[in-house]
């Protein structure tokens, strides 16, 4: 096992001597072995420092990190806790974000708009989360959504109407997501929360349930939206289709048999 003085340990962990001493004061890092007046650290300290850095990077407070480390030291598998945290915070889409310049956005969505209307449209698009300012361009979290908007505008639908429907669909999806989350929270999370010391298996099971939710949500939403669209399209356009058919029939010259 390698041995380190405090400055060597800080270098190996990508930390600082000041941080190491602070972690020791907070009870996050065990004290070194003393050789005379020199503290000697080993690979277990290095592993602990890397874990602390990883947890801090994920937004954990020192108090939570101390609890996790205490659980680890008493025989619980902290990796299961971290695995659940990863499942809860990982994105639910594999879509890769894109970028777009101002000129590109204006050409696609702002044709015929004056400067004031363009500024207002850009601001509203940002508020909806469809684009995010990033230096001299915009980050596009979902290029698919932007593509759908571009197709609707190209079909002749005003950009304000496209943004209106985007806001409504976003709110509708939030309701659907809330129903799924409440279902799992009530039947899976709440029983675990009621236990003083949930087991590793129970924590692992929650992570597995959340993983299974990802494809299940799409499997439920896709058929429902497909059926709803079929019914809505038939109801909204059925009458128009009959009128068009009657019009074409009236314009068609009678055949010899009909004459």
Coordinates of C-alpha atoms in Angstrom, one line a residue:
X1 CA 0.0 0.0 0.0
X2 CA 1.4 3.4 -1.0
X3 CA 2.1 6.0 1.6
X4 CA 1.7 9.7 1.3
X5 CA 2.6 12.8 3.2
X6 CA -0.3 15.3 3.2
X7 CA 0.9 17.3 0.3
X8 CA 1.5 14.2 -1.7
X9 CA -2.0 12.9 -0.9
X10 CA -3.5 16.2 -2.0
X11 CA -1.7 16.1 -5.3
X12 CA -2.7 12.4 -5.9
X13 CA -6.3 13.2 -5.2
X14 CA -6.5 16.5 -7.1
X15 CA -7.4 18.3 -3.9
X16 CA -5.6 20.6 -1.5
X17 CA -3.9 20.4 1.9
X18 CA -6.5 22.8 3.2
X19 CA -9.4 20.6 2.0
X20 CA -7.8 17.5 3.5
X21 CA -7.5 19.1 6.9
X22 CA -11.1 20.5 6.7
X23 CA -12.4 17.0 5.9
X24 CA -10.6 15.6 8.9
X25 CA -12.1 18.3 11.1
X26 CA -15.5 17.3 9.9
X27 CA -15.0 13.7 10.5
X28 CA -15.1 12.7 6.8
X29 CA -11.5 11.5 6.6
X30 CA -9.7 9.4 9.3
X31 CA -6.5 10.7 10.8
X32 CA -3.2 9.7 9.4
X33 CA -0.7 7.3 11.1
X34 CA 1.9 9.3 12.9
X35 CA 5.6 8.7 12.4
X36 CA 7.1 11.2 14.9
X37 CA 5.4 14.4 14.0
X38 CA 4.7 13.5 10.4
X39 CA 1.3 12.2 9.3
X40 CA 1.4 9.3 6.9
X41 CA -1.6 8.6 4.7
X42 CA -2.3 5.5 2.6
X43 CA -4.5 4.4 -0.3
X44 CA -7.6 4.1 1.9
X45 CA -7.3 7.9 2.5
X46 CA -6.8 8.5 -1.2
X47 CA -10.0 6.4 -2.0
X48 CA -11.9 8.3 0.6
X49 CA -10.8 11.7 -0.8
X50 CA -11.9 10.7 -4.3
X51 CA -15.3 9.5 -3.0
X52 CA -15.8 12.8 -1.1
X53 CA -14.9 14.8 -4.2
X54 CA -17.3 12.7 -6.3
X55 CA -20.2 13.3 -3.8
X56 CA -19.5 17.0 -3.5
X57 CA -19.5 17.2 -7.3
X58 CA -23.0 15.7 -7.3
X59 CA -24.2 18.4 -4.9
X60 CA -24.2 16.4 -1.6
X61 CA -23.7 18.4 1.6
X62 CA -21.0 17.6 4.1
X63 CA -23.7 16.3 6.5
X64 CA -25.1 13.9 4.0
X65 CA -21.6 12.7 2.9
X66 CA -20.8 12.0 6.6
X67 CA -24.0 9.9 6.9
X68 CA -23.2 8.0 3.8
X69 CA -19.6 7.3 4.9
X70 CA -20.9 6.2 8.4
X71 CA -23.3 3.8 6.7
X72 CA -20.5 2.5 4.6
X73 CA -18.3 2.0 7.6
X74 CA -21.0 0.1 9.5
X75 CA -21.3 -2.5 6.7
X76 CA -23.9 -1.0 4.4
X77 CA -23.2 -0.8 0.7
X78 CA -23.0 2.9 -0.1
X79 CA -22.7 2.1 -3.8
X80 CA -26.4 1.1 -3.7
X81 CA -27.2 4.6 -2.4
X82 CA -25.1 6.2 -5.1
X83 CA -26.7 3.9 -7.7
X84 CA -30.2 5.1 -6.7
X85 CA -29.0 8.7 -6.8
X86 CA -27.6 8.2 -10.3
X87 CA -30.9 6.6 -11.5
X88 CA -32.9 9.6 -10.1
X89 CA -30.7 12.2 -11.7
X90 CA -29.8 10.7 -15.0
X91 CA -31.6 12.2 -18.0
X92 CA -34.6 10.3 -19.3
X93 CA -33.7 10.9 -22.9
X94 CA -30.7 9.8 -25.0
X95 CA -31.2 12.7 -27.3
X96 CA -27.9 14.7 -27.8
X97 CA -28.4 18.5 -27.4
X98 CA -27.5 20.7 -30.4
X99 CA -26.7 24.3 -31.1
X100 CA -28.2 27.0 -33.3
X101 CA -27.1 30.5 -34.3
X102 CA -29.4 33.5 -34.2
X103 CA -29.4 33.8 -37.9
X104 CA -30.4 30.2 -38.3
X105 CA -33.3 30.6 -35.8
X106 CA -34.5 33.7 -37.5
X107 CA -34.4 32.1 -41.0
X108 CA -36.4 29.1 -39.7
X109 CA -38.9 30.7 -37.4
X110 CA -38.8 34.5 -37.9
X111 CA -39.4 35.0 -41.6
X112 CA -41.5 38.1 -42.1
X113 CA -41.2 39.2 -38.4
X114 CA -39.9 42.6 -37.4
X115 CA -37.1 43.1 -34.9
X116 CA -39.5 43.5 -32.0
X117 CA -41.4 40.3 -32.8
X118 CA -38.2 38.4 -33.3
X119 CA -36.9 39.5 -29.9
X120 CA -40.2 38.6 -28.2
X121 CA -40.3 35.2 -29.9
X122 CA -36.7 34.4 -28.9
X123 CA -37.4 35.3 -25.3
X124 CA -40.5 33.2 -25.2
X125 CA -38.7 30.2 -26.7
X126 CA -36.0 30.6 -24.0
X127 CA -38.7 30.7 -21.3
X128 CA -40.2 27.5 -22.7
X129 CA -36.7 25.8 -22.4
X130 CA -36.6 25.1 -26.1
X131 CA -33.3 27.1 -26.5
X132 CA -30.7 28.3 -23.9
X133 CA -28.4 31.3 -24.5
X134 CA -24.8 30.1 -24.6
X135 CA -22.3 32.8 -25.7
X136 CA -22.9 34.0 -29.2
X137 CA -25.3 31.1 -30.0
X138 CA -28.0 29.0 -28.4
X139 CA -27.9 25.5 -26.9
X140 CA -30.8 23.3 -28.1
X141 CA -31.7 20.7 -25.4
X142 CA -34.0 18.9 -27.8
X143 CA -33.3 19.2 -31.5
X144 CA -36.3 17.0 -32.2
X145 CA -38.7 19.5 -30.6
X146 CA -37.1 22.3 -32.6
X147 CA -37.5 20.3 -35.8
X148 CA -41.2 19.7 -35.1
X149 CA -41.6 23.4 -34.6
X150 CA -39.8 24.2 -37.8
X151 CA -42.1 21.7 -39.7
X152 CA -45.2 23.3 -38.2
X153 CA -44.1 26.8 -39.2
X154 CA -43.2 25.6 -42.7
X155 CA -46.7 24.2 -43.0
X156 CA -48.1 27.7 -42.5
X157 CA -48.8 27.8 -38.7
X158 CA -47.8 31.1 -37.1
X159 CA -44.9 30.8 -34.7
X160 CA -47.0 32.3 -31.8
X161 CA -49.5 29.4 -32.3
X162 CA -46.7 26.9 -32.4
X163 CA -45.3 28.2 -29.1
X164 CA -48.8 28.3 -27.6
X165 CA -49.2 24.6 -28.3
X166 CA -45.7 23.8 -27.1
X167 CA -46.5 25.4 -23.7
X168 CA -49.8 23.5 -23.4
X169 CA -48.2 20.1 -24.3
X170 CA -45.4 20.8 -21.9
X171 CA -47.9 21.4 -19.1
X172 CA -49.9 18.3 -20.1
X173 CA -46.7 16.2 -20.0
X174 CA -45.9 17.6 -16.6
X175 CA -49.3 16.3 -15.4
X176 CA -48.6 12.8 -16.8
X177 CA -45.1 12.7 -15.3
X178 CA -46.6 13.8 -11.9
X179 CA -49.1 10.9 -12.0
X180 CA -46.4 8.3 -12.7
X181 CA -44.1 9.8 -10.0
X182 CA -46.9 9.9 -7.4
X183 CA -47.7 6.3 -8.1
X184 CA -44.2 5.1 -7.5
X185 CA -43.7 7.5 -4.5
X186 CA -46.9 6.2 -2.8
X187 CA -46.3 2.5 -3.3
X188 CA -42.5 2.3 -3.3
X189 CA -40.8 5.3 -1.8
X190 CA -43.2 5.8 1.1
X191 CA -42.8 2.3 2.6
X192 CA -39.1 2.6 2.4
X193 CA -39.1 6.1 4.0
X194 CA -41.2 4.7 6.9
X195 CA -38.4 2.2 7.8
X196 CA -35.7 3.5 10.1
X197 CA -33.0 1.4 8.4
X198 CA -33.9 0.3 4.9
X199 CA -31.8 -2.6 3.7
X200 CA -29.5 -2.6 0.7
X201 CA -31.9 -4.8 -1.2
X202 CA -34.7 -2.4 -0.7
X203 CA -32.7 0.6 -1.9
X204 CA -31.6 -1.5 -4.9
X205 CA -35.2 -2.4 -5.7
X206 CA -36.2 1.2 -5.8
X207 CA -33.5 2.0 -8.3
X208 CA -34.7 -1.0 -10.4
X209 CA -38.3 0.3 -10.3
X210 CA -37.2 3.8 -11.5
X211 CA -35.1 2.2 -14.3
X212 CA -38.2 0.2 -15.4
X213 CA -40.3 3.3 -15.5
X214 CA -38.3 4.8 -18.3
X215 CA -39.5 2.5 -21.1
X216 CA -42.9 2.0 -19.4
X217 CA -43.8 5.7 -19.6
X218 CA -43.2 5.7 -23.4
X219 CA -45.0 2.4 -23.8
X220 CA -48.1 3.9 -22.1
X221 CA -48.0 7.3 -23.6
X222 CA -47.4 6.3 -27.2
X223 CA -50.6 4.1 -27.7
X224 CA -52.8 6.6 -25.8
X225 CA -51.6 9.6 -27.9
X226 CA -52.0 7.5 -31.1
X227 CA -55.6 6.6 -30.3
X228 CA -56.4 10.1 -29.2
X229 CA -55.0 11.5 -32.5
X230 CA -57.0 9.0 -34.5
X231 CA -60.2 10.0 -32.8
X232 CA -59.5 13.8 -32.9
X233 CA -58.4 13.8 -36.6
X234 CA -61.5 11.8 -37.6
X235 CA -63.8 14.1 -35.6
X236 CA -62.2 17.4 -36.8
X237 CA -61.5 16.5 -40.4
X238 CA -64.2 13.9 -41.2
X239 CA -66.8 16.5 -42.1
X240 CA -64.3 18.5 -44.2
X241 CA -63.4 15.3 -46.0
X242 CA -67.0 14.6 -46.8
X243 CA -67.5 18.2 -48.1
X244 CA -64.4 17.8 -50.3
X245 CA -65.6 14.5 -51.7
X246 CA -69.1 15.9 -52.4
X247 CA -67.5 18.9 -54.2
X248 CA -65.3 16.7 -56.3
X249 CA -68.3 14.4 -57.2
X250 CA -70.4 17.4 -58.2
X251 CA -67.6 18.7 -60.5
X252 CA -67.0 15.3 -62.2
X253 CA -68.8 15.1 -65.6
X254 CA -71.3 12.3 -65.8
X255 CA -70.1 9.1 -67.5
X256 CA -71.7 7.6 -70.5
X257 CA -73.4 5.0 -68.4
X258 CA -74.8 7.7 -66.1
X259 CA -76.0 9.8 -69.1

